[in-house]
Coordinates of C-alpha atoms in Angstrom, one line a residue:
Chain L
M25 CA -71.9 122.7 -108.7
P26 CA -68.4 122.5 -107.4
D27 CA -66.4 119.4 -108.3
S28 CA -65.8 116.9 -105.6
E29 CA -62.1 117.6 -105.1
S30 CA -62.6 121.2 -104.3
M31 CA -65.4 120.3 -101.9
I32 CA -63.1 117.9 -100.2
S33 CA -60.4 120.4 -100.0
R34 CA -62.6 123.1 -98.6
H35 CA -63.8 120.6 -96.1
I36 CA -60.5 119.1 -95.1
L37 CA -58.2 122.1 -95.0
P38 CA -58.4 124.1 -91.8
N39 CA -58.4 127.8 -92.2
Y40 CA -56.3 128.8 -89.3
R41 CA -55.5 132.3 -88.3
I42 CA -51.9 131.9 -87.1
A43 CA -49.7 134.1 -84.9
V44 CA -45.9 133.7 -84.6
V45 CA -44.6 134.9 -81.3
G46 CA -40.8 135.4 -81.4
S47 CA -39.7 136.2 -84.9
G48 CA -36.1 135.1 -84.7
A49 CA -34.8 132.5 -87.2
V50 CA -37.1 129.7 -86.1
G51 CA -40.3 131.8 -86.0
C52 CA -39.5 133.5 -89.3
Y53 CA -38.6 130.3 -91.1
Y54 CA -41.7 128.2 -90.1
G55 CA -44.0 131.1 -90.2
G56 CA -42.5 132.1 -93.5
K57 CA -43.1 128.6 -94.9
L58 CA -46.8 128.8 -93.9
A59 CA -47.2 132.3 -95.3
Q60 CA -45.4 131.2 -98.6
F61 CA -48.2 128.7 -99.1
G62 CA -50.9 131.3 -98.5
R63 CA -51.7 130.7 -94.9
D64 CA -52.9 133.6 -92.8
V65 CA -49.8 134.3 -90.7
H66 CA -49.3 137.2 -88.3
F67 CA -45.8 137.9 -87.0
L68 CA -45.0 139.6 -83.7
M69 CA -41.8 141.4 -84.3
R70 CA -39.5 143.7 -82.3
S71 CA -36.2 144.8 -83.7
D72 CA -37.0 143.8 -87.3
L73 CA -40.5 145.2 -87.4
D74 CA -40.0 148.4 -89.5
H75 CA -37.6 146.6 -91.8
V76 CA -40.0 143.7 -92.5
R77 CA -42.9 146.0 -93.0
K78 CA -41.0 147.9 -95.7
R79 CA -38.9 145.1 -97.3
G80 CA -40.7 141.9 -96.3
L81 CA -39.1 138.6 -95.2
R82 CA -36.5 136.7 -97.2
I83 CA -35.5 133.0 -96.7
L84 CA -32.3 131.8 -98.3
S85 CA -32.3 128.0 -98.7
K86 CA -30.8 125.3 -100.8
Q87 CA -34.4 124.1 -101.1
G88 CA -35.2 127.4 -102.9
D89 CA -35.0 131.0 -101.8
F90 CA -38.2 132.9 -101.4
H91 CA -39.2 136.4 -100.6
L92 CA -42.5 137.4 -98.9
Q93 CA -43.0 141.1 -99.9
K94 CA -46.2 141.6 -97.9
V95 CA -45.9 140.3 -94.4
H96 CA -48.4 140.9 -91.6
A97 CA -46.0 142.2 -89.0
Y98 CA -47.0 143.8 -85.7
G99 CA -45.4 145.4 -82.6
S100 CA -47.9 143.8 -80.1
T101 CA -50.1 140.8 -79.9
K102 CA -53.1 143.1 -79.1
E103 CA -52.9 144.3 -82.7
I104 CA -52.9 140.6 -83.9
G105 CA -55.9 139.6 -81.7
P106 CA -57.3 136.1 -81.3
V107 CA -56.0 133.3 -83.4
D108 CA -56.4 129.6 -83.9
L109 CA -52.8 128.6 -83.6
V110 CA -49.8 130.3 -81.9
L111 CA -46.3 129.3 -82.9
I112 CA -44.1 130.2 -80.0
A113 CA -40.4 130.7 -80.9
I114 CA -39.0 133.2 -78.4
K115 CA -35.9 132.2 -76.4
A116 CA -36.9 130.0 -73.5
T117 CA -35.0 132.4 -71.2
A118 CA -37.6 135.0 -72.0
N119 CA -40.7 132.9 -71.2
A120 CA -41.9 135.4 -68.5
A121 CA -42.9 137.7 -71.4
L122 CA -45.4 135.1 -72.5
D123 CA -47.6 136.0 -69.5
T124 CA -48.6 139.2 -71.2
L125 CA -48.0 138.3 -74.9
I126 CA -50.3 135.3 -75.1
P127 CA -53.7 136.4 -73.6
P128 CA -54.6 138.8 -76.5
L129 CA -54.2 135.9 -78.9
L130 CA -56.6 133.5 -77.1
K131 CA -60.1 133.0 -78.5
A132 CA -63.0 133.2 -76.1
D133 CA -64.1 129.6 -76.8
G134 CA -60.7 128.3 -75.5
S135 CA -59.8 126.6 -78.8
T136 CA -56.6 128.5 -79.5
M137 CA -53.6 126.0 -79.8
L138 CA -50.3 127.0 -78.3
L139 CA -47.5 125.2 -80.2
T140 CA -44.1 125.8 -78.6
L141 CA -41.1 125.3 -80.9
Q142 CA -38.7 126.2 -78.2
N143 CA -35.6 124.2 -77.0
G144 CA -35.4 121.8 -74.1
L145 CA -37.6 121.0 -71.2
G146 CA -40.1 123.1 -69.3
N147 CA -41.7 125.2 -72.0
E148 CA -44.9 123.2 -72.4
E149 CA -45.3 123.1 -68.6
Y150 CA -44.8 126.9 -68.5
L151 CA -47.7 127.4 -70.9
A152 CA -49.9 124.7 -69.4
E153 CA -49.7 126.2 -65.9
R154 CA -50.7 129.7 -67.2
F155 CA -53.1 129.0 -70.1
G156 CA -54.3 125.4 -69.5
A157 CA -52.7 122.1 -70.5
E158 CA -55.4 121.4 -73.1
K159 CA -54.2 124.3 -75.2
V160 CA -50.6 123.2 -75.4
L161 CA -48.7 121.3 -78.1
G162 CA -44.9 120.9 -78.3
G163 CA -42.8 120.9 -81.5
L164 CA -39.2 119.9 -81.6
C165 CA -37.3 121.5 -84.5
F166 CA -34.5 119.7 -86.2
V167 CA -33.2 122.5 -88.3
C168 CA -30.1 124.6 -88.9
L169 CA -31.0 128.3 -89.3
N170 CA -29.2 131.6 -89.0
R171 CA -30.6 135.1 -89.0
V172 CA -28.1 136.8 -91.2
E173 CA -29.6 140.4 -91.1
P174 CA -32.9 142.0 -90.4
G175 CA -35.6 140.2 -92.3
V176 CA -33.2 137.7 -93.8
I177 CA -33.0 134.1 -92.5
R178 CA -30.5 131.5 -93.9
H179 CA -31.8 127.9 -93.9
I180 CA -28.7 125.8 -93.7
G181 CA -30.1 122.4 -93.5
H182 CA -32.8 119.9 -92.2
G183 CA -36.1 121.4 -91.1
K184 CA -38.2 118.6 -89.6
I185 CA -40.7 119.3 -86.8
E186 CA -41.7 116.5 -84.5
M187 CA -44.8 117.6 -82.7
G188 CA -47.3 116.2 -80.2
E189 CA -49.9 117.0 -77.6
F190 CA -48.6 118.0 -74.2
S191 CA -51.6 116.2 -72.6
G192 CA -50.9 112.9 -74.2
L193 CA -51.9 111.1 -77.4
P194 CA -52.5 112.8 -80.7
L195 CA -55.9 114.4 -81.3
P196 CA -57.6 115.2 -84.6
R197 CA -56.2 118.8 -84.3
T198 CA -52.7 117.4 -84.0
W199 CA -53.0 115.7 -87.4
E200 CA -54.5 118.9 -88.8
V201 CA -51.6 121.0 -87.7
Q202 CA -49.2 118.4 -89.0
G203 CA -51.0 118.4 -92.3
E204 CA -50.8 122.1 -92.6
F205 CA -47.0 122.0 -92.1
K206 CA -46.6 119.2 -94.6
R207 CA -48.7 121.0 -97.2
C208 CA -46.5 124.0 -96.8
G209 CA -43.3 122.1 -97.4
V210 CA -42.2 121.4 -93.9
V211 CA -41.4 117.8 -93.0
C212 CA -43.5 117.1 -89.9
S213 CA -44.3 114.1 -87.9
V214 CA -46.6 113.5 -85.0
A215 CA -45.0 112.1 -81.8
G216 CA -46.9 109.6 -79.8
D217 CA -45.0 110.6 -76.7
L218 CA -43.8 114.2 -76.6
G219 CA -41.8 113.5 -73.5
L220 CA -39.9 110.7 -75.1
A221 CA -39.2 112.9 -78.2
H222 CA -37.7 115.6 -75.9
W223 CA -35.4 113.1 -74.2
R224 CA -34.3 111.7 -77.5
K225 CA -33.4 115.2 -78.7
L226 CA -31.6 115.9 -75.4
V227 CA -29.3 112.8 -76.0
W228 CA -27.7 115.0 -78.7
N229 CA -28.2 118.5 -77.3
V230 CA -26.8 117.9 -73.8
P231 CA -23.4 116.7 -74.8
F232 CA -22.8 118.6 -78.1
N233 CA -24.2 122.0 -77.1
G234 CA -22.6 121.5 -73.7
L235 CA -19.1 120.4 -74.5
S236 CA -18.9 122.9 -77.3
I237 CA -19.2 125.6 -74.6
A238 CA -17.4 123.8 -71.7
G239 CA -14.6 122.9 -74.1
G240 CA -13.9 126.5 -74.8
G241 CA -15.8 127.2 -78.0
I242 CA -15.3 124.2 -80.3
D243 CA -17.4 122.7 -83.1
V244 CA -18.9 119.2 -83.2
G245 CA -16.0 117.9 -85.3
Q246 CA -13.5 119.0 -82.7
I247 CA -15.5 117.3 -80.0
L248 CA -15.5 114.0 -82.0
A249 CA -11.8 114.3 -82.8
D250 CA -10.7 114.5 -79.2
E251 CA -10.4 111.2 -77.4
D252 CA -11.6 112.6 -74.0
L253 CA -14.5 114.7 -75.3
L254 CA -15.7 111.8 -77.5
Y255 CA -15.6 109.6 -74.3
L256 CA -17.6 112.2 -72.4
T257 CA -20.1 112.6 -75.3
R258 CA -20.9 108.9 -75.1
A259 CA -20.9 108.9 -71.3
L260 CA -23.3 111.9 -71.2
M261 CA -25.5 110.3 -73.8
R262 CA -25.7 107.1 -71.7
E263 CA -26.4 109.2 -68.6
I264 CA -29.3 111.0 -70.4
I265 CA -30.7 107.7 -71.6
G266 CA -30.5 106.4 -68.0
I267 CA -32.3 109.5 -66.6
A268 CA -34.9 109.1 -69.3
K269 CA -35.4 105.4 -68.4
T270 CA -35.8 106.4 -64.7
L271 CA -38.5 108.8 -65.8
G272 CA -40.3 106.1 -67.9
Y273 CA -39.0 106.9 -71.4
E274 CA -37.3 104.0 -73.0
I275 CA -34.5 104.9 -75.4
P276 CA -32.3 102.0 -76.6
S277 CA -28.6 102.3 -75.7
S278 CA -27.7 101.9 -79.4
F279 CA -29.2 105.3 -79.9
A280 CA -26.1 106.9 -78.4
D281 CA -23.8 105.3 -80.9
R282 CA -26.1 106.1 -83.8
N283 CA -26.3 109.7 -82.8
I284 CA -22.5 109.9 -82.7
E285 CA -22.2 108.2 -86.1
N286 CA -24.7 110.7 -87.6
T287 CA -22.9 113.6 -86.2
K288 CA -19.7 112.7 -88.0
S289 CA -21.2 114.0 -91.2
M290 CA -21.9 117.4 -89.7
G291 CA -18.3 118.4 -89.9
A292 CA -17.4 121.7 -88.2
Y293 CA -21.0 122.5 -87.2
L294 CA -21.4 124.9 -84.4
P295 CA -24.2 124.0 -82.0
S296 CA -26.8 126.8 -81.5
S297 CA -26.0 127.3 -77.8
L298 CA -22.4 127.9 -78.7
I299 CA -23.3 130.5 -81.2
D300 CA -25.5 132.2 -78.6
Y301 CA -22.6 132.0 -76.2
L302 CA -20.1 133.4 -78.6
E303 CA -22.3 136.2 -79.9
G304 CA -23.2 137.3 -76.3
R305 CA -26.8 136.3 -76.5
E306 CA -28.6 134.4 -73.7
V307 CA -27.8 130.7 -73.5
E308 CA -30.8 128.4 -72.8
V309 CA -28.9 126.8 -69.8
E310 CA -32.0 125.8 -67.8
P311 CA -34.1 124.2 -70.5
I312 CA -31.2 122.2 -72.0
W313 CA -29.2 121.3 -68.8
G314 CA -30.8 122.6 -65.7
E315 CA -34.4 121.2 -66.1
P316 CA -33.2 117.7 -67.3
L317 CA -30.8 117.6 -64.3
R318 CA -33.5 118.5 -61.8
R319 CA -35.9 116.0 -63.1
G320 CA -33.3 113.2 -63.1
F321 CA -32.1 114.2 -59.6
N322 CA -35.6 114.2 -58.2
A323 CA -36.3 110.8 -59.7
G324 CA -33.2 109.4 -58.1
A325 CA -31.3 108.8 -61.4
E326 CA -27.5 109.1 -61.7
V327 CA -26.8 112.7 -62.8
G328 CA -23.2 113.4 -62.0
R329 CA -21.9 114.1 -65.5
L330 CA -24.9 116.3 -66.3
E331 CA -24.5 118.1 -63.0
M332 CA -20.8 118.9 -63.8
L333 CA -21.7 120.1 -67.3
Y334 CA -24.6 122.2 -66.1
R335 CA -22.6 123.9 -63.4
L336 CA -19.5 124.5 -65.5
I337 CA -21.6 126.0 -68.3
R338 CA -23.7 128.1 -65.9
R339 CA -20.5 129.5 -64.4
K340 CA -19.1 130.3 -67.9
V341 CA -22.3 132.0 -69.0
N342 CA -22.5 134.1 -65.8
A343 CA -18.9 135.0 -66.0
R344 CA -19.3 136.2 -69.5
E345 CA -22.3 138.4 -68.5
H346 CA -20.3 139.9 -65.7
E347 CA -17.5 140.8 -68.1
E348 CA -19.9 142.9 -70.2
Chain G
M16 CA 31.8 103.7 -18.7
P17 CA 29.2 105.6 -20.8
D18 CA 26.3 107.1 -18.9
S19 CA 23.0 105.4 -19.2
E20 CA 21.4 108.1 -21.3
S21 CA 23.8 107.9 -24.1
M22 CA 23.5 104.1 -24.0
I23 CA 19.8 104.4 -24.4
S24 CA 20.2 106.8 -27.2
R25 CA 22.6 104.6 -29.0
H26 CA 20.2 101.7 -28.5
I27 CA 17.0 103.5 -29.5
L28 CA 18.1 105.7 -32.3
P29 CA 18.3 104.0 -35.7
N30 CA 21.3 104.9 -37.7
Y31 CA 19.7 104.9 -41.1
R32 CA 21.6 105.5 -44.3
I33 CA 19.0 107.4 -46.3
A34 CA 18.6 108.2 -50.0
V35 CA 16.4 110.8 -51.5
V36 CA 15.2 110.0 -55.0
G37 CA 13.7 113.1 -56.7
S38 CA 15.2 116.2 -55.3
G39 CA 12.5 118.7 -56.1
A40 CA 10.8 120.7 -53.4
V41 CA 9.5 117.8 -51.4
G42 CA 12.6 115.7 -51.6
C43 CA 14.9 118.6 -50.7
Y44 CA 12.7 119.8 -47.9
Y45 CA 12.2 116.5 -46.0
G46 CA 15.7 115.2 -46.9
G47 CA 17.0 118.6 -45.8
K48 CA 15.3 118.5 -42.5
L49 CA 16.8 115.0 -41.8
A50 CA 20.3 116.2 -42.8
Q51 CA 19.9 119.4 -40.7
F52 CA 19.6 117.2 -37.7
G53 CA 22.7 115.1 -38.6
R54 CA 21.1 112.2 -40.4
D55 CA 23.1 110.4 -43.1
V56 CA 21.2 111.7 -46.2
H57 CA 22.2 111.2 -49.8
F58 CA 20.4 113.1 -52.6
L59 CA 20.0 112.0 -56.2
M60 CA 20.0 115.2 -58.2
R61 CA 19.7 116.1 -61.8
S62 CA 19.5 119.7 -62.9
D63 CA 20.6 121.2 -59.5
L64 CA 23.5 118.7 -58.9
D65 CA 26.5 121.0 -59.7
H66 CA 24.9 123.9 -58.0
V67 CA 24.1 122.0 -54.8
R68 CA 27.6 120.5 -54.7
K69 CA 29.1 123.9 -54.8
R70 CA 26.7 126.0 -52.8
G71 CA 24.7 123.6 -50.8
L72 CA 21.0 123.5 -50.1
R73 CA 19.0 126.4 -48.6
I74 CA 15.5 126.1 -47.0
L75 CA 13.6 129.4 -46.5
S76 CA 10.9 129.0 -43.9
K77 CA 9.0 130.9 -41.3
Q78 CA 10.0 128.2 -38.9
G79 CA 13.6 129.3 -39.4
D80 CA 15.8 129.4 -42.5
F81 CA 18.6 126.9 -42.7
H82 CA 21.5 126.3 -45.0
L83 CA 23.3 122.9 -45.6
Q84 CA 26.7 123.8 -47.0
K85 CA 27.9 120.2 -47.3
V86 CA 25.3 118.0 -49.0
H87 CA 25.9 114.5 -50.3
A88 CA 24.6 115.0 -53.8
Y89 CA 24.9 112.4 -56.6
G90 CA 24.1 112.1 -60.3
S91 CA 23.2 108.4 -60.0
T92 CA 21.9 105.9 -57.5
K93 CA 24.8 103.6 -58.2
E94 CA 27.1 106.2 -56.6
I95 CA 24.9 106.2 -53.5
G96 CA 24.7 102.4 -53.2
P97 CA 22.5 100.4 -50.7
V98 CA 20.6 102.3 -48.0
D99 CA 18.2 101.6 -45.2
L100 CA 15.5 104.1 -46.2
V101 CA 14.6 105.6 -49.6
L102 CA 12.5 108.7 -49.7
I103 CA 10.8 108.8 -53.1
A104 CA 9.7 112.2 -54.3
I105 CA 9.9 112.2 -58.1
K106 CA 6.8 113.2 -60.0
A107 CA 4.4 110.2 -60.2
T108 CA 4.3 110.8 -64.0
A109 CA 8.0 109.7 -64.1
N110 CA 7.5 106.5 -62.1
A111 CA 8.9 104.3 -64.9
A112 CA 12.4 105.8 -64.0
L113 CA 12.2 104.0 -60.7
D114 CA 12.7 100.7 -62.4
T115 CA 16.3 101.5 -62.9
L116 CA 16.8 104.1 -60.1
I117 CA 15.8 101.9 -57.2
P118 CA 17.8 98.6 -57.6
P119 CA 21.2 100.0 -56.7
L120 CA 19.8 101.3 -53.4
L121 CA 18.5 98.0 -52.2
K122 CA 20.4 96.0 -49.6
A123 CA 21.1 92.4 -50.2
D124 CA 19.2 91.4 -47.0
G125 CA 15.9 92.9 -48.4
S126 CA 15.6 95.3 -45.5
T127 CA 15.6 98.5 -47.4
M128 CA 12.4 100.6 -46.9
L129 CA 10.9 102.4 -49.8
L130 CA 8.8 105.4 -48.5
T131 CA 7.0 107.1 -51.3
L132 CA 6.0 110.8 -50.6
Q133 CA 4.3 111.1 -54.0
N134 CA 0.8 112.4 -54.7
G135 CA -2.3 110.4 -55.3
L136 CA -3.1 106.7 -55.8
G137 CA -1.0 104.0 -57.4
N138 CA 2.5 104.8 -56.3
E139 CA 2.8 102.3 -53.5
E140 CA 1.4 99.6 -55.9
Y141 CA 3.9 100.5 -58.5
L142 CA 6.8 100.0 -56.0
A143 CA 5.2 96.9 -54.5
E144 CA 4.9 95.1 -57.9
R145 CA 8.5 95.7 -58.8
F146 CA 10.3 95.5 -55.5
G147 CA 8.1 93.6 -53.1
A148 CA 5.1 94.9 -51.1
E149 CA 7.0 94.3 -47.8
K150 CA 9.5 97.0 -48.6
V151 CA 6.9 99.7 -49.3
L152 CA 5.6 102.5 -47.0
G153 CA 3.5 105.5 -48.1
G154 CA 3.7 109.0 -46.8
L155 CA 1.2 111.7 -47.5
C156 CA 2.6 115.2 -47.3
F157 CA 0.5 118.1 -46.2
V158 CA 2.9 120.9 -47.1
C159 CA 3.2 124.0 -49.2
L160 CA 6.6 124.2 -50.8
N161 CA 8.1 126.0 -53.8
R162 CA 11.5 125.5 -55.5
V163 CA 12.4 129.1 -56.0
E164 CA 15.8 128.6 -57.7
P165 CA 18.4 125.8 -57.9
G166 CA 19.2 124.6 -54.4
V167 CA 16.7 126.9 -52.8
I168 CA 13.3 125.7 -51.5
R169 CA 10.7 128.0 -49.9
H170 CA 8.6 126.4 -47.2
I171 CA 5.3 128.3 -47.3
G172 CA 3.4 126.4 -44.7
H173 CA 2.3 123.2 -42.9
G174 CA 4.6 120.2 -43.3
K175 CA 3.0 117.2 -41.8
I176 CA 3.6 113.7 -43.0
E177 CA 1.0 111.0 -42.4
M178 CA 2.7 107.7 -43.1
G179 CA 1.9 104.0 -43.0
E180 CA 2.7 100.5 -44.1
F181 CA 1.5 99.6 -47.6
S182 CA 0.9 96.0 -46.4
G183 CA -1.2 96.9 -43.4
L184 CA -0.8 97.8 -39.8
P185 CA 2.2 99.7 -38.4
L186 CA 5.3 97.7 -37.7
P187 CA 8.1 98.6 -35.3
R188 CA 10.0 100.1 -38.2
T189 CA 7.1 102.4 -39.0
W190 CA 7.3 103.9 -35.6
E191 CA 11.1 104.2 -35.9
V192 CA 10.8 106.1 -39.2
Q193 CA 8.1 108.3 -37.7
G194 CA 10.4 108.9 -34.7
E195 CA 13.3 110.0 -36.9
F196 CA 11.1 112.6 -38.7
K197 CA 9.8 113.9 -35.4
R198 CA 13.3 114.2 -33.9
C199 CA 14.2 116.2 -37.0
G200 CA 11.4 118.7 -36.6
V201 CA 8.9 117.2 -39.0
V202 CA 5.3 116.7 -37.7
C203 CA 4.6 113.0 -38.5
S204 CA 1.9 110.6 -37.6
V205 CA 1.4 107.0 -38.3
A206 CA -1.8 106.0 -40.2
G207 CA -3.5 102.8 -39.2
D208 CA -4.9 102.6 -42.6
L209 CA -2.9 104.1 -45.5
G210 CA -5.7 103.6 -48.0
L211 CA -8.1 105.6 -45.8
A212 CA -5.5 108.3 -45.4
H213 CA -5.2 108.5 -49.2
W214 CA -8.9 108.8 -49.8
R215 CA -9.2 111.5 -47.1
K216 CA -6.5 113.5 -48.9
L217 CA -8.3 113.0 -52.2
V218 CA -11.4 114.6 -50.8
W219 CA -9.6 117.9 -51.0
N220 CA -7.2 117.3 -53.9
V221 CA -9.7 116.0 -56.4
P222 CA -12.0 119.1 -56.4
F223 CA -9.6 121.9 -55.6
N224 CA -6.7 120.8 -57.8
G225 CA -9.2 119.8 -60.4
L226 CA -11.5 122.8 -60.6
S227 CA -8.6 125.2 -60.4
I228 CA -7.4 123.7 -63.8
A229 CA -10.9 123.0 -65.3
G230 CA -12.0 126.5 -64.2
G231 CA -9.4 128.0 -66.3
G232 CA -6.6 128.7 -63.8
I233 CA -8.1 129.9 -60.6
D234 CA -7.1 129.8 -57.0
V235 CA -9.1 128.1 -54.1
G236 CA -10.5 131.5 -53.0
Q237 CA -12.1 132.0 -56.5
I238 CA -13.5 128.4 -56.4
L239 CA -15.1 129.1 -53.0
A240 CA -16.5 132.5 -54.1
D241 CA -18.3 131.0 -57.2
E242 CA -21.8 129.6 -56.4
D243 CA -21.5 126.8 -59.1
L244 CA -17.9 125.8 -58.4
L245 CA -18.6 125.7 -54.6
Y246 CA -21.6 123.4 -55.4
L247 CA -19.4 121.2 -57.5
T248 CA -16.6 121.1 -54.9
R249 CA -19.1 119.8 -52.4
A250 CA -20.6 117.4 -54.9
L251 CA -17.2 116.1 -55.9
M252 CA -16.2 115.7 -52.2
R253 CA -19.4 113.7 -51.6
E254 CA -18.7 111.5 -54.7
I255 CA -15.2 110.8 -53.5
I256 CA -16.5 109.9 -50.0
G257 CA -19.0 107.6 -51.7
I258 CA -16.3 105.9 -53.8
A259 CA -14.2 105.5 -50.7
K260 CA -17.1 103.9 -48.9
T261 CA -17.7 101.5 -51.7
L262 CA -14.0 100.5 -51.5
G263 CA -14.3 100.0 -47.7
Y264 CA -13.0 103.3 -46.4
E265 CA -15.4 105.1 -44.1
I266 CA -15.2 108.9 -44.2
P267 CA -18.0 110.8 -42.4
S268 CA -19.9 113.0 -44.8
S269 CA -19.3 116.0 -42.4
F270 CA -15.6 115.7 -43.6
A271 CA -16.6 117.5 -46.8
D272 CA -18.0 120.6 -45.0
R273 CA -15.1 120.6 -42.6
N274 CA -12.7 120.6 -45.5
I275 CA -14.4 123.5 -47.2
E276 CA -14.5 125.5 -44.0
N277 CA -10.7 124.9 -43.5
T278 CA -10.0 125.9 -47.1
K279 CA -11.6 129.4 -46.5
S280 CA -8.5 130.4 -44.5
M281 CA -6.2 129.6 -47.4
G282 CA -7.2 132.7 -49.4
A283 CA -5.7 132.9 -52.9
Y284 CA -3.8 129.6 -52.6
L285 CA -2.9 128.0 -55.9
P286 CA -3.1 124.2 -55.8
S287 CA 0.1 122.4 -56.8
S288 CA -1.4 120.8 -59.9
L289 CA -2.4 124.2 -61.2
I290 CA 1.1 125.5 -60.7
D291 CA 2.4 122.5 -62.6
Y292 CA -0.1 123.2 -65.3
L293 CA 0.6 126.9 -65.6
E294 CA 4.3 126.5 -65.5
G295 CA 4.2 123.8 -68.3
R296 CA 5.3 121.0 -66.1
E297 CA 3.7 117.6 -66.1
V298 CA 0.4 117.4 -64.2
E299 CA -0.2 114.2 -62.1
V300 CA -3.5 113.5 -63.9
E301 CA -3.5 109.8 -63.3
P302 CA -2.7 109.5 -59.6
I303 CA -5.0 112.3 -58.6
W304 CA -8.0 111.7 -60.9
G305 CA -7.5 108.7 -63.2
E306 CA -6.6 106.1 -60.7
P307 CA -9.3 107.0 -58.2
L308 CA -11.8 107.0 -61.0
R309 CA -10.8 103.6 -62.2
R310 CA -11.0 102.1 -58.7
G311 CA -14.4 103.6 -58.1
F312 CA -15.7 102.5 -61.5
N313 CA -14.4 99.0 -61.1
A314 CA -16.1 98.8 -57.7
G315 CA -19.4 100.0 -59.1
A316 CA -19.5 103.3 -57.3
E317 CA -21.1 106.4 -58.8
V318 CA -18.2 108.3 -60.5
G319 CA -19.9 110.6 -63.0
R320 CA -18.5 113.9 -61.6
L321 CA -15.0 112.6 -61.3
E322 CA -15.1 111.1 -64.8
M323 CA -16.1 114.5 -66.2
L324 CA -13.4 116.3 -64.3
Y325 CA -10.7 113.7 -65.2
R326 CA -11.5 113.8 -68.9
L327 CA -11.8 117.6 -69.1
I328 CA -8.4 118.0 -67.3
R329 CA -6.7 115.3 -69.4
R330 CA -7.9 117.1 -72.5
K331 CA -6.6 120.5 -71.3
V332 CA -3.3 119.1 -70.3
N333 CA -2.8 117.2 -73.6
A334 CA -3.9 120.3 -75.6
R335 CA -1.3 122.4 -73.7
E336 CA 1.4 119.9 -74.6
H337 CA 0.4 120.0 -78.3
E338 CA 0.6 123.7 -78.3
E339 CA 4.2 123.6 -77.1

C-alpha cells in the first residue's frame, strides 16, 4: 500500500505535457526550469535547434548554473503534437506566426492552456480571438535574461512571474500552473486582475524602455541622473497611471515614486527594448507603447506624453531599419 | 512759404531717434532698413563694432542689396544716450543684460518706446517689469536672415513685422511706428491682440523648431516627409491651439492644417533654433517651449506633448554644452 504522502502527491501534482513556443531567453529559462525539475517540456526551436539537440541547454545563474543534456527540441509544433500547457515566448512583433504554430498543439477536448509570457498589451487578445478566450492565460515576467550564445542563457536577476486568467478571476488550473512553477523554483504569483498587473508593469516599461531609446541609447542610471529625463519619467508614469484609471485600473500615485526609488538600485541596467534596438532586433513598439496609447486615447484619457514617446521611438526604429 | 506737401510731411512724419540693441541679423536688418531710408539709427554693437565702423553694414537681399557706409555704431548704450524708440533684438537668453543696457536709452519724460523683436513668450513681460508696461511694444518677425560675416547680413526671404502694444489696443504711437517701418520698405501690420499673435506664431515655431532639434538635426522637409513626425507636428499644433484657447486666445483648428500646407513650399528650410543648436549658439529654449508650457500648465490646459518636447530639447541643449 502506498503511503499517504505519495498518494497525495500523485493526486495533487498535474502531469502536464508542456510546449515552449519561442525559445529565446525567456522560453529557454522558464522551460528550462520546468525541465530541470523533471517536467515533460518540449521546445520549439529555430536557429538553436541542432546545437541544443547535440549539446543541450545551459542556464548560467547566481542561483546555480544548470545544464540539461537531453532536451526535447523540435523544428515544428506538428512534431510536438497536442499538449496541456503552451508557454508562448516569441517576440510580440512575430505574433502572426502563432496562427500556424499553435493549432498542432491544441488538444481535441479544448483543454490546452495558452500562457503568454510576452511583453506589453495585446498578446492575450491576439490568442483569444484566434483560439478562444477560455484557453488564454497571461504571465508577466520580471526577469533579467540574456541569450549569450546558442543554447546558453544567462540569468542576470529576478525571475518572478505574475500570472492570471485572461477571462477574469483565477480558476483551479491557474493555481495548478502557479504551483508547478513554484515547485520548479520559479517565484510565481497569481494576479486577481491581469489587466491591472499589465498596467502596473507598463508604469515602469513605458518610461524606462522608452526614454532609453528616445534618449539616444542610455541606461536607467543615466535616465535617473538627468534632471529632464527624471522629470519625464515621473510625468510618463503619472500619465500611465491616469490612463489606467480611466480604463478602470486603480494604481496609487505613490506607485510612481516607489518605482523610481526601486530603479535606483539597478545602476547601469539596459532595458530590454534598448538592447533589441542596439542589436538590430525588432523592438516591441506596439505592445509597449502603441497599444497602451490607443486604449488610452479611445477611452478619452490624456495621452500626450505617451503619444510623443511612441511616435519618436517608432520613427527611430523605422529609420534604423531603413539604414540596414 | 513752404508748400503744403512738405508742411504735411514735417507734421506727420515722426523724427525718431532710434537705438538698436542687439546687432545680430535681426537688429542689423531692420535697423539697416530704417537707416537706408534716412532714419536716425544708432546701433549697439559688440563683436562687429570695429568692422562696421570701418566698412559699414551690408545687406544682401533679393529685394535689392544695399550698403550703409556710414553707420552710427557704439560699444555702449551710454554713448548712444536717450532715444525715442529702442529696437531690442538680443537673444532672449541674454535678457538679463537689458537691466543695464536699457536705462541710458530712456528719456526723462518716460516717452521712450521699447519694441522687442525677440522670439517667443516672456520678453515683453521682462521689459514691463523693469521699465514699465506702458513703454513696451512687441514685434513678431516673420523673416529668414543669416549673418554671413561681420557686418554682412543675408536676407533670405519674407520680412514682415506684426507689432502691437503690450498693454492692449493700438495707440497713435503704434500706428506711427508701423508707418515708419512701412515707409522704409518693411511690411508691417498692427496686431489688435499681441498675445494672440504670439500664440499663432508658436503654432509653427513649437513643432518645427522643436522637432528639428529633437529629431536629431533635420529640416522642415524631412519633418513633413516622416509619417510619425508629421503626425506629431499636427498633434503639437493642436495642443498649442488648445493651450491658447484655455488662455483666452481663439485660433481656429484649421490654422494647423494651413500652417502645414504653407510649410511644404519651404523645402529644406532649417529652423533658426536648429541653426543655433548646430552652430553651438544658445538656443531660446525657455521663450519658445518653456514659457508656453508653464502658462499652459498653470491654466490647466493639456500640455503633455509640449512638456515632452521641452524636456527632450532642454536635455539635448544642456548635453551639448557639457560636451564643449
